[in-house]
Coordinates of C-alpha atoms in Angstrom, one line a residue:
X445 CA -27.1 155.8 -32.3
X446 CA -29.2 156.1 -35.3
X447 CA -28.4 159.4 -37.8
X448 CA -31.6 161.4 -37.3
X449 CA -33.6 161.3 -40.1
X450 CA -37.2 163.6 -40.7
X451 CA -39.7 162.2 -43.2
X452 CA -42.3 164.7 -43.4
X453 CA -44.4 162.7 -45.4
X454 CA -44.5 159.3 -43.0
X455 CA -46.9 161.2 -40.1
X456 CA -50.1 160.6 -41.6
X457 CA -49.4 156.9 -42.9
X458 CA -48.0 156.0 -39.4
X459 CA -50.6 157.4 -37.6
X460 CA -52.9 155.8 -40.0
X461 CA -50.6 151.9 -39.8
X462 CA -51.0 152.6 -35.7
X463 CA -55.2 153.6 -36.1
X464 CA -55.7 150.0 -37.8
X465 CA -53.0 147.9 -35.5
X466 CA -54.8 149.8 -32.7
X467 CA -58.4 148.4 -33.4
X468 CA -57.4 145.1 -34.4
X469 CA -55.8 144.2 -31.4
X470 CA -56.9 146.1 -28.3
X471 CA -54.8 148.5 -26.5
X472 CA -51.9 146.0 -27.2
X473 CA -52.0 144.2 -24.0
X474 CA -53.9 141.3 -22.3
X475 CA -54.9 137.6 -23.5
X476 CA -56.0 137.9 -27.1
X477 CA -59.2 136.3 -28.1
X478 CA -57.7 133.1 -29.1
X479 CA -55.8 132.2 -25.7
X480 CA -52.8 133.5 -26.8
X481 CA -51.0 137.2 -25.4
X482 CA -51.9 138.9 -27.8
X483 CA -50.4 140.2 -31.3
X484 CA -48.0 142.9 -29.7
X485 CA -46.4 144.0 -26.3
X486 CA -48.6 147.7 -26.4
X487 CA -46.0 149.8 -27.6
X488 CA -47.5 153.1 -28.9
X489 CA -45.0 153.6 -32.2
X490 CA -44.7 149.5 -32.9
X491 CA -48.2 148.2 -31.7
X492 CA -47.5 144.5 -33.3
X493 CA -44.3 143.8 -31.9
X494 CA -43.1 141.4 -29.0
X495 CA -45.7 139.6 -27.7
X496 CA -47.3 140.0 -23.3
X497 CA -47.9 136.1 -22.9
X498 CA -44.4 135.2 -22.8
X499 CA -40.9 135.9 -21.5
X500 CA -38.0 135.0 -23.8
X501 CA -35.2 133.3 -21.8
X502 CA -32.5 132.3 -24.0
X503 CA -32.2 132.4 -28.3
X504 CA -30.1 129.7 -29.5
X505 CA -29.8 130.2 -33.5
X506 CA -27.9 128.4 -36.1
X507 CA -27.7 130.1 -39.2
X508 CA -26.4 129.3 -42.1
X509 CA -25.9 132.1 -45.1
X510 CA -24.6 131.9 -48.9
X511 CA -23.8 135.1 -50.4
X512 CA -24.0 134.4 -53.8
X513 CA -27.7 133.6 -53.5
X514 CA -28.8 135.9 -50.6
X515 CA -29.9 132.7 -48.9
X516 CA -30.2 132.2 -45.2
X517 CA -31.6 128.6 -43.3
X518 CA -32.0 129.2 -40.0
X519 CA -33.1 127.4 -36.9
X520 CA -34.2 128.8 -33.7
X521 CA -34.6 127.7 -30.8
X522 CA -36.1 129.6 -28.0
X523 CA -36.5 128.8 -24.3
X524 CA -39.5 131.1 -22.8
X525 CA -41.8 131.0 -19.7
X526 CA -45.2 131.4 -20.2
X527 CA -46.7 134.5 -18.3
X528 CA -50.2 133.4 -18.6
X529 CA -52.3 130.5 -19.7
X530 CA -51.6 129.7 -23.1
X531 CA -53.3 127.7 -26.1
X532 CA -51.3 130.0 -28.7
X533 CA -48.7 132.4 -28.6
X534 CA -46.8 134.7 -31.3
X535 CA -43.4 135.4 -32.8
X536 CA -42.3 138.2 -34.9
X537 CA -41.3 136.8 -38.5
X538 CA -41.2 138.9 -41.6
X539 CA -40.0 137.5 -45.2
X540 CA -38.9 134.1 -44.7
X541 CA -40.7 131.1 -45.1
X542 CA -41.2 128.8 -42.0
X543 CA -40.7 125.1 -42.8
X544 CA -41.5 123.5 -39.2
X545 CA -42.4 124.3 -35.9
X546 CA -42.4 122.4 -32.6
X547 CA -43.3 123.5 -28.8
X548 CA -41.9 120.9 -26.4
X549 CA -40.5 118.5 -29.1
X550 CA -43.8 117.8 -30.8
X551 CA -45.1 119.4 -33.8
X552 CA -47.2 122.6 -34.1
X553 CA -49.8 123.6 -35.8
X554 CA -48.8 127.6 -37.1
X555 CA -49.9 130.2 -39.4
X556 CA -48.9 133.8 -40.6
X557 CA -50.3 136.8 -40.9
X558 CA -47.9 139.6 -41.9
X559 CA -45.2 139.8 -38.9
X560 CA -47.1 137.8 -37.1
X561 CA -46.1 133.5 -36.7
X562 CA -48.7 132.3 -34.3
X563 CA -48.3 129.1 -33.0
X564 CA -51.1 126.9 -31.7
X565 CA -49.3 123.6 -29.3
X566 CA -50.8 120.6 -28.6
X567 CA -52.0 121.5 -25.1
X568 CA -51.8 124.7 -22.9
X569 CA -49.1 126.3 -21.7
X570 CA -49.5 127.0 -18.0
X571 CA -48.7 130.4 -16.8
X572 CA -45.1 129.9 -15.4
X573 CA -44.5 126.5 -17.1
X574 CA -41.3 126.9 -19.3
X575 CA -41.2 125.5 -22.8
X576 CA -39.1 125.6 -25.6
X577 CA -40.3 126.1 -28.9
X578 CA -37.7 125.7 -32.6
X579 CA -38.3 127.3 -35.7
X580 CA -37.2 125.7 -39.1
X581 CA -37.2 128.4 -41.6
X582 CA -35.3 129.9 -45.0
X583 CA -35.3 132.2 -47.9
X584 CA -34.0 135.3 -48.8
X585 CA -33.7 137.9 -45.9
X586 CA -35.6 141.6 -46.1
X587 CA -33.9 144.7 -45.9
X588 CA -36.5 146.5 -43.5
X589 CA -37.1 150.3 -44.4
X590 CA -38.2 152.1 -41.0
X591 CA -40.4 154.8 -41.0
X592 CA -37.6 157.3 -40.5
X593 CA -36.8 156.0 -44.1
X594 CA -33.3 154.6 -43.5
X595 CA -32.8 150.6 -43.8
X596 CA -31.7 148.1 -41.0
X597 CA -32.6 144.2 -41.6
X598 CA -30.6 142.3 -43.1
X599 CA -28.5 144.4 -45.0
X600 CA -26.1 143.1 -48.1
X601 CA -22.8 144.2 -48.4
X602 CA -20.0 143.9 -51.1
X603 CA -18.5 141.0 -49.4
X604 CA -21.5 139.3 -47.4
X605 CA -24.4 140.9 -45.2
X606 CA -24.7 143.0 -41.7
X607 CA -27.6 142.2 -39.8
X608 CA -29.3 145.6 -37.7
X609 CA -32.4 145.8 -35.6
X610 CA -33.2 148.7 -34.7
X611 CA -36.1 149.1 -34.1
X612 CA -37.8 146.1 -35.4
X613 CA -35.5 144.5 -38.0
X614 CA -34.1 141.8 -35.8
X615 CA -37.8 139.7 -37.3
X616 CA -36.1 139.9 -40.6
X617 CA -33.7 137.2 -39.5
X618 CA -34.7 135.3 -36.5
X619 CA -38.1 134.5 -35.0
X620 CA -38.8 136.2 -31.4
X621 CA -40.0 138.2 -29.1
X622 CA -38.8 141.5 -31.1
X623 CA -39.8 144.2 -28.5
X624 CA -37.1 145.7 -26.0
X625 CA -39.2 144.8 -23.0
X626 CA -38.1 141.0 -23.6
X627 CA -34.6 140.6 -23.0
X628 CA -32.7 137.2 -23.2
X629 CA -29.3 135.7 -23.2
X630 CA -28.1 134.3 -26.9
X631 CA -25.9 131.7 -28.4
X632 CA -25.3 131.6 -32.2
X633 CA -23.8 129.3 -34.8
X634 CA -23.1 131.1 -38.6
X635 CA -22.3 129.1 -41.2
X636 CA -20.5 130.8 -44.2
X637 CA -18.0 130.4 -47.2
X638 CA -14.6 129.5 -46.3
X639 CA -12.7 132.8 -46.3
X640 CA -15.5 135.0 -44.8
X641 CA -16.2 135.4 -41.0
X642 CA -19.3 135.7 -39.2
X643 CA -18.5 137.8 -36.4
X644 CA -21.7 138.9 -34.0
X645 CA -22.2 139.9 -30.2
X646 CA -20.7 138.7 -27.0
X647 CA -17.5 136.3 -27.4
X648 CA -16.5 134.1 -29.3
X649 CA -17.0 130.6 -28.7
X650 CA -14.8 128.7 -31.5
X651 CA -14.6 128.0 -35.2
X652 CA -14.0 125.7 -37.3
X653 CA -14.1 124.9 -40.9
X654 CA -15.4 121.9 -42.6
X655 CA -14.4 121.6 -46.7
X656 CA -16.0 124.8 -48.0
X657 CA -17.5 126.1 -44.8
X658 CA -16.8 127.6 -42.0
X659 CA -18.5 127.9 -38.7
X660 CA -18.5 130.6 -36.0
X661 CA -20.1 130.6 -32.8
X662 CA -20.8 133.3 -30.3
X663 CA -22.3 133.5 -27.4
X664 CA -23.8 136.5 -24.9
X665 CA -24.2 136.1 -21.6
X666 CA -26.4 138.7 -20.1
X667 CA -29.4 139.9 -21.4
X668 CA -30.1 141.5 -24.2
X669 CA -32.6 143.2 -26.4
X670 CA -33.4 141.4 -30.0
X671 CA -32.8 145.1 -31.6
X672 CA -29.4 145.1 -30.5
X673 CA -28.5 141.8 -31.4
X674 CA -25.7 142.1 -34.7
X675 CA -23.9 139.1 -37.5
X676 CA -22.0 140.9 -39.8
X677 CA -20.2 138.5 -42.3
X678 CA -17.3 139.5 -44.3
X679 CA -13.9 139.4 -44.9
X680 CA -13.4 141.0 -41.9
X681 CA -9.2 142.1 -40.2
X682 CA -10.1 140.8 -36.7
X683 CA -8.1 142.0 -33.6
X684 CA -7.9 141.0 -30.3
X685 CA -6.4 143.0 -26.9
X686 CA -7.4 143.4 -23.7
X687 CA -8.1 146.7 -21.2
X688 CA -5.7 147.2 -18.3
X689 CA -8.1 145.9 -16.0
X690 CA -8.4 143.0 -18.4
X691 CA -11.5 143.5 -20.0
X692 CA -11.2 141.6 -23.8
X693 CA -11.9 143.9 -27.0
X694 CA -12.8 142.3 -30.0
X695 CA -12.8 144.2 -33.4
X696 CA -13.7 143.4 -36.6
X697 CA -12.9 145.5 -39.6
X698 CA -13.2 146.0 -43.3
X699 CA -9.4 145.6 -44.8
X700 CA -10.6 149.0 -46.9
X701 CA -11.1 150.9 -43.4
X702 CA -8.4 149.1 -41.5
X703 CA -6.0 151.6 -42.0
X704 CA -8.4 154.8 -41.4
X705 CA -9.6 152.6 -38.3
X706 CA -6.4 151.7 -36.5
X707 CA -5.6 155.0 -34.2
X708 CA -9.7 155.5 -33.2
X709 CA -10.4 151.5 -32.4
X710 CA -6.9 151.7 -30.4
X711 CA -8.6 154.4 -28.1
X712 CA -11.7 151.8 -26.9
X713 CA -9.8 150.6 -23.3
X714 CA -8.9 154.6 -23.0
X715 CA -12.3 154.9 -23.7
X716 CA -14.2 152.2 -22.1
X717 CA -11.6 153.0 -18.9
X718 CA -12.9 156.5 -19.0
X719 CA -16.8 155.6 -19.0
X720 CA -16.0 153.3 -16.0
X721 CA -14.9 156.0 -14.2
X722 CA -17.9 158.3 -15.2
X723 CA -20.8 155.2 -15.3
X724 CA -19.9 152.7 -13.3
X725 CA -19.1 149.2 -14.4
X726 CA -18.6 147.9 -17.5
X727 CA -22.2 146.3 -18.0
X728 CA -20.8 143.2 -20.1
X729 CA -17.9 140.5 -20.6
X730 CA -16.1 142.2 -23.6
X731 CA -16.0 145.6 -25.5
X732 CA -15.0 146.2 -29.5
X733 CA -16.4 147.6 -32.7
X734 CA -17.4 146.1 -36.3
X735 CA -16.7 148.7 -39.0
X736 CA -17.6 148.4 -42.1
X737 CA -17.7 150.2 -45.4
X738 CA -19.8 153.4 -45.2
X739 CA -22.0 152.5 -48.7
X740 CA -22.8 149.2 -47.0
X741 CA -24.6 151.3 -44.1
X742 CA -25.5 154.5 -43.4
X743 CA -25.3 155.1 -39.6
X744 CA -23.6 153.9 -36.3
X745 CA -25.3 151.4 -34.1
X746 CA -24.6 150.2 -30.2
X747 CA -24.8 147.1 -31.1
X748 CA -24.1 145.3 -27.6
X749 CA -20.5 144.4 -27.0
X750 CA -19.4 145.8 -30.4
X751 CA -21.1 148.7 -31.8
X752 CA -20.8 149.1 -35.5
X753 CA -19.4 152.3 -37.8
X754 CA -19.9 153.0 -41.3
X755 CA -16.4 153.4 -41.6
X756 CA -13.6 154.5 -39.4
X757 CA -15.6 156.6 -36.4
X758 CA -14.1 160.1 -34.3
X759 CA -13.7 159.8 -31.4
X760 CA -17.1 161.7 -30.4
X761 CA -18.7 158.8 -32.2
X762 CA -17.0 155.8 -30.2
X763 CA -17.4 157.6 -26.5
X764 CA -21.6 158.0 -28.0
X765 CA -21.4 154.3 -29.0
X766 CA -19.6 153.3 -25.8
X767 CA -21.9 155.4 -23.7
X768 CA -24.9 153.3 -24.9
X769 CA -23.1 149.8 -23.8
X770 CA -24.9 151.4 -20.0
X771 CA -27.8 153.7 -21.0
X772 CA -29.6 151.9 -23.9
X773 CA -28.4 148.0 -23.6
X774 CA -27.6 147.6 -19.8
X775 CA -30.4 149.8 -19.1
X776 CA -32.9 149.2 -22.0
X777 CA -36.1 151.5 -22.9
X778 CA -39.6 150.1 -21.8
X779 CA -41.0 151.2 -24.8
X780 CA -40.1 153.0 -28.1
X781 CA -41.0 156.2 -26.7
X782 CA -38.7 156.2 -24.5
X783 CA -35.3 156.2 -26.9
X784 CA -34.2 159.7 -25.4
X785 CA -33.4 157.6 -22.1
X786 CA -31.1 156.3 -24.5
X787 CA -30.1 158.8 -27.1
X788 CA -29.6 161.8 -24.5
X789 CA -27.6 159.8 -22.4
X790 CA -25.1 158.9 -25.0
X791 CA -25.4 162.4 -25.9
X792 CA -24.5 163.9 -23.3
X793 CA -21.5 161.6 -22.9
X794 CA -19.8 163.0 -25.7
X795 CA -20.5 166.1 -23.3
X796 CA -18.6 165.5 -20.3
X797 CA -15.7 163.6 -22.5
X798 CA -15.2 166.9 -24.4
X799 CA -15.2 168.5 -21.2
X800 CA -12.9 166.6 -19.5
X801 CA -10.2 166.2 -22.5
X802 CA -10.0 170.0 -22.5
X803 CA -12.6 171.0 -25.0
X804 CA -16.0 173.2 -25.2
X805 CA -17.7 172.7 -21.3
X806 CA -21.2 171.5 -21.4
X807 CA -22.4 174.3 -20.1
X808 CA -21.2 175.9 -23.6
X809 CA -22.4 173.4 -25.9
X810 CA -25.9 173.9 -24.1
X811 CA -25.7 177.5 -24.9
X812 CA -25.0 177.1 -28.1
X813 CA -28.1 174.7 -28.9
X814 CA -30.5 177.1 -26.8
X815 CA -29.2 180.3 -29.3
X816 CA -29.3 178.4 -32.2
X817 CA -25.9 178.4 -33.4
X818 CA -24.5 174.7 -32.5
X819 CA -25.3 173.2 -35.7
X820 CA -23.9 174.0 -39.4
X821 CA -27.6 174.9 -40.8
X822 CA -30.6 176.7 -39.6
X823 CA -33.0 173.7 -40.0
X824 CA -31.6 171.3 -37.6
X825 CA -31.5 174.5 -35.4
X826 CA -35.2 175.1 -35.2
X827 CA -35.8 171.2 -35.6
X828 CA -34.2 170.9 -32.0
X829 CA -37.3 172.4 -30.4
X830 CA -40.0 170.3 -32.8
X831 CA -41.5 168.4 -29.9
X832 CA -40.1 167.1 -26.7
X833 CA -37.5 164.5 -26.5
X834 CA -40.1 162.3 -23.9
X835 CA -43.2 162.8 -26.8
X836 CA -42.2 162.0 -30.0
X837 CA -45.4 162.5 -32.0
X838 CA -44.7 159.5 -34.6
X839 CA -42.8 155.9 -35.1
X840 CA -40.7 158.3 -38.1
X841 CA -38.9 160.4 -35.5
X842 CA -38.2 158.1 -32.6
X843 CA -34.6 158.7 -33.6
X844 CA -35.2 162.6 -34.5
X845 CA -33.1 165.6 -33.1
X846 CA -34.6 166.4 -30.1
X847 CA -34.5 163.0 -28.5
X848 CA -30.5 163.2 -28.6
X849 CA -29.9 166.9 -28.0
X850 CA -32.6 168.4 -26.3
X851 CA -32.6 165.1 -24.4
X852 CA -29.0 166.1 -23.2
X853 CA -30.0 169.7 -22.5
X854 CA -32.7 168.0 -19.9
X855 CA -29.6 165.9 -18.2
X856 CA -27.7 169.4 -17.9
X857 CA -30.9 170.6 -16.7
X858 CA -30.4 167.7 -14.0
X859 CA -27.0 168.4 -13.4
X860 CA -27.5 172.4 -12.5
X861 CA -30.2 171.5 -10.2
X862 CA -28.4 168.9 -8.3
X863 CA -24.6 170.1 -8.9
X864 CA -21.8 167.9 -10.0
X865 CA -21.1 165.8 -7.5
X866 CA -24.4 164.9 -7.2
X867 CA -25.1 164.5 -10.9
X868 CA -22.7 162.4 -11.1
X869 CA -23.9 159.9 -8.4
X870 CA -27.1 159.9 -9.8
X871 CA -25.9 158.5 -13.6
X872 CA -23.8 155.9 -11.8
X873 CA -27.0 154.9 -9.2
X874 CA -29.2 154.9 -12.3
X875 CA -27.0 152.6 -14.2
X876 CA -26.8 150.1 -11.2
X877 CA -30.4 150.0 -10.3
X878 CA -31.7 149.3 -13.8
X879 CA -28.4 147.1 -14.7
X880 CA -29.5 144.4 -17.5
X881 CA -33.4 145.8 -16.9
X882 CA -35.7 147.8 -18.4
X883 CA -36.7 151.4 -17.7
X884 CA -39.3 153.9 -18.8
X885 CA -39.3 157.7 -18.4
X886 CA -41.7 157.8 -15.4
X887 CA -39.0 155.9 -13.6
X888 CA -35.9 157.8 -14.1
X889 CA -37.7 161.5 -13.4
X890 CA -39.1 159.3 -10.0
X891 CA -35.3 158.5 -9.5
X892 CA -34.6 161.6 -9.7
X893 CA -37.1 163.4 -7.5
X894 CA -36.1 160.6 -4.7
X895 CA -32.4 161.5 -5.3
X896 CA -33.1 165.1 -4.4
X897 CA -35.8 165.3 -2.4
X898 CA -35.3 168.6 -1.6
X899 CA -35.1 169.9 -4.9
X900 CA -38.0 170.8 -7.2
X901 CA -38.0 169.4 -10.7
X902 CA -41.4 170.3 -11.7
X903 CA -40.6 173.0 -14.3
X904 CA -38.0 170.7 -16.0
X905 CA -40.0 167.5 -16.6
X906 CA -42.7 170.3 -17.8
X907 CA -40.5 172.9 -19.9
X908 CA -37.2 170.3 -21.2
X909 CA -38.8 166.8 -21.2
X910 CA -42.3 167.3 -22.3
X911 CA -43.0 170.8 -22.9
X912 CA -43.3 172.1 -26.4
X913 CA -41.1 174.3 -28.1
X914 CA -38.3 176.5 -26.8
X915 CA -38.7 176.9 -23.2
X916 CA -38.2 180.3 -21.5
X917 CA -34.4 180.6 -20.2
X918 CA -34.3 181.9 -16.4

């Protein structure tokens, strides 16, 4: 979950950034000019991003980061399999300055321009062939401002730095494939000051500390999207439990929130427990949270495995963040366009858990967002019906108000059409056929039409998902 932000002033430029990306490279897909895939994977808000000629199979990084300095060395090593002929290829880089590169152990030649590394190897890549390619790079690590205006990147805190990617700031620190139709498994190895902790997705896979520094290594084992991928470094309390079914949870807190944190984080195997029963199975090997201080970051983010609050969460918060472990990182959007697949899910969530812990019904909340009276001021209101949740007109509202709420009213929309039982089926099926994939909005209304076959869902893909402003009420 990213706290909706509208930046008025943004449409024009981004339309304008998307104009110029547009003509320089194509519709975004196919073999560029120079052998390579191409500059970007085609998606319509982030045009440059990713990369076609390639599929990212594993990320092995090793990281090492001094405070004090801001500085960050890093090598990455990444394992891909080439999806066409290749005499170059690209990797999203911003910032840092890249000291080496080698494709199959032998030297590269490479070059930049903007995000873009492109590197040239020695011979071709055959389509299929697998290679592995490592990166030697360093130097102070961006803090990415998105068109939305808020700031992911790499982030500094009081006590060390928090690394978010969503959308595209995962190419602040780590050369890839940063688009989430590439998904890969990771392993990672940050180095840091004795006393601080680097603590980042999937589990933990030992530390140890050498004179001054320390070492922490993690590693993920199913696939995941760069944007998702998380270090946070601090002087983090770390805890350790387990669900009753014996699923680990892994925390990391801020001392300073500790205390505000303790009841809320307790509530993750109720939590994660409850979503099983509502979802499916849990997607992943282990569950948790990072929180940190609320002026070192400004919004919530599913982070996979451990989702990260500015600050001690509510319990709406964590079932949203928990919610997105299935629809969002299991099940991952195709493109940028299609975040409400992710954002109304969650949404809705937070839903059905106030309806079944004995609070407002769905059916209420979605009345009370169709009269205008759900939330505190008239703006965000009217700013529920400012486009559909499966159009977003620009890259700056990607994360905007209707893609989580009037992406939930379409779900309920589902859920009256079909009926509960069948409703509920259908999130647990669509969670199970798309597990660790990727999935566009085409897809899911398909699922649904095959689901319900005799049902008729043309006037809610045209009046809820894509139709413009507030639709009629029957």
């Amino acid at each position: 979950m990213r706290f909706p932000r509208l930046r008025s002033g943004f449409r024009a430029v981004a339309a304008v950034l998307l104009a110029v990306a547009s003509a320089a490279c194509g519709s975004g897909s196919g073999t560029g000019a120079d052998g390579s895939g191409g500059p970007g994977a085609g998606d319509p808000f982030f045009p440059r991003s990713g990369n076609e000629g390639y599929d990212v199979v594993h990320y092995a990084l090793g990281l090492s980061y001094e405070p004090r300095g801001r500085r960050l060395a890093g090598t990455a090593t990444i394992t891909a399999r080439a999806t066409r002929d290749l005499t170059a290829f690209n990797l999203d880089l911003v910032g840092l300055d890249v000291e080496a590169v080698t494709v199959g152990g032998v030297r590269a030649r490479w070059s930049r321009d903007g995000q873009e590394l492109t590197v040239r190897p020695r011979g071709r890549l055959d389509r299929e062939a697998r290679f592995r390619v490592v990166v030697r790079y360093s130097g102070s690590p961006e803090t990415v401002t998105d068109p939305d205006g808020s700031e992911e990147g790499w982030l500094r805190t009081a006590d060390g730095a928090l690394a978010l990617g969503q959308p595209v700031g995962s190419m602040a620190w780590f050369p890839g494939n940063h688009h989430p139709s590439d998904k890969a498994t990771y392993s990672l190895a940050v180095t840091v000051p004795k006393g601080l902790r680097a603590v980042s997705n999937g589990e933990p896979a030992g530390e140890e500390t050498k004179g001054s520094r320390t070492t922490c290594r993690w590693r993920v084992g199913e696939p995941m999207a760069s944007y998702l991928a998380t270090v946070a470094i601090g002087r983090y309390e770390v805890g350790r439990s387990k669900t009753p079914d014996g699923l680990p949870v892994y925390t990391a807190v801020d001392p300073g929130q500790a205390a505000a944190s303790r009841a809320v984080l307790a509530r993750i195997p109720e939590v994660v427990g409850w979503a099983e029963r509502t979802f499916g199975p849990y997607p992943f090997s282990s569950a948790g949270a990072i929180v940190d201080r609320p002026e070192d970051v400004g919004y919530a983010l599913e982070t996979q495995n451990r989702p990260v609050f500015p600050g001690a969460p509510d319990i709406g918060l964590l079932v949203h963040e928990v919610a997105h472990q299935w629809y969002g990182n299991s099940v991952t959007p195709r493109t940028w366009r299609d975040m409400w697949l992710n954002e109304g899910f969650a949404t809705y969530a937070q839903w059905l858990w106030e309806e079944d812990h004995g609070g407002r019904t769905a059916q209420q909340t979605f009345d009370a967002l169709y009269a205008g009276g759900y939330f505190p001021d008239a703006a965000t209101n009217r700013a529920l019906w400012a486009f559909p949740p499966a159009d977003p007109p620009d890259a700056a509202r990607v994360s905007a108000t209707p893609v989580y709420w009037r992406g939930a009213m379409v779900l309920h929309k589902v859920r009256q059409a079909v009926g509960d039982d069948a409703f509920g089926a259908l999130l647990r099926s669509w969670a199970e056929e798309h597990r660790h994939g990727n999935a566009d909005t085409g897809e899911f209304t398909a699922y649904v039409e095959e689901s319900a076959p005799d049902r008729d869902f043309g006037g809610i893909w045209e009046e809820w998902l894509y139709g413009e402003g507030r639709p009629e009420r029957p």
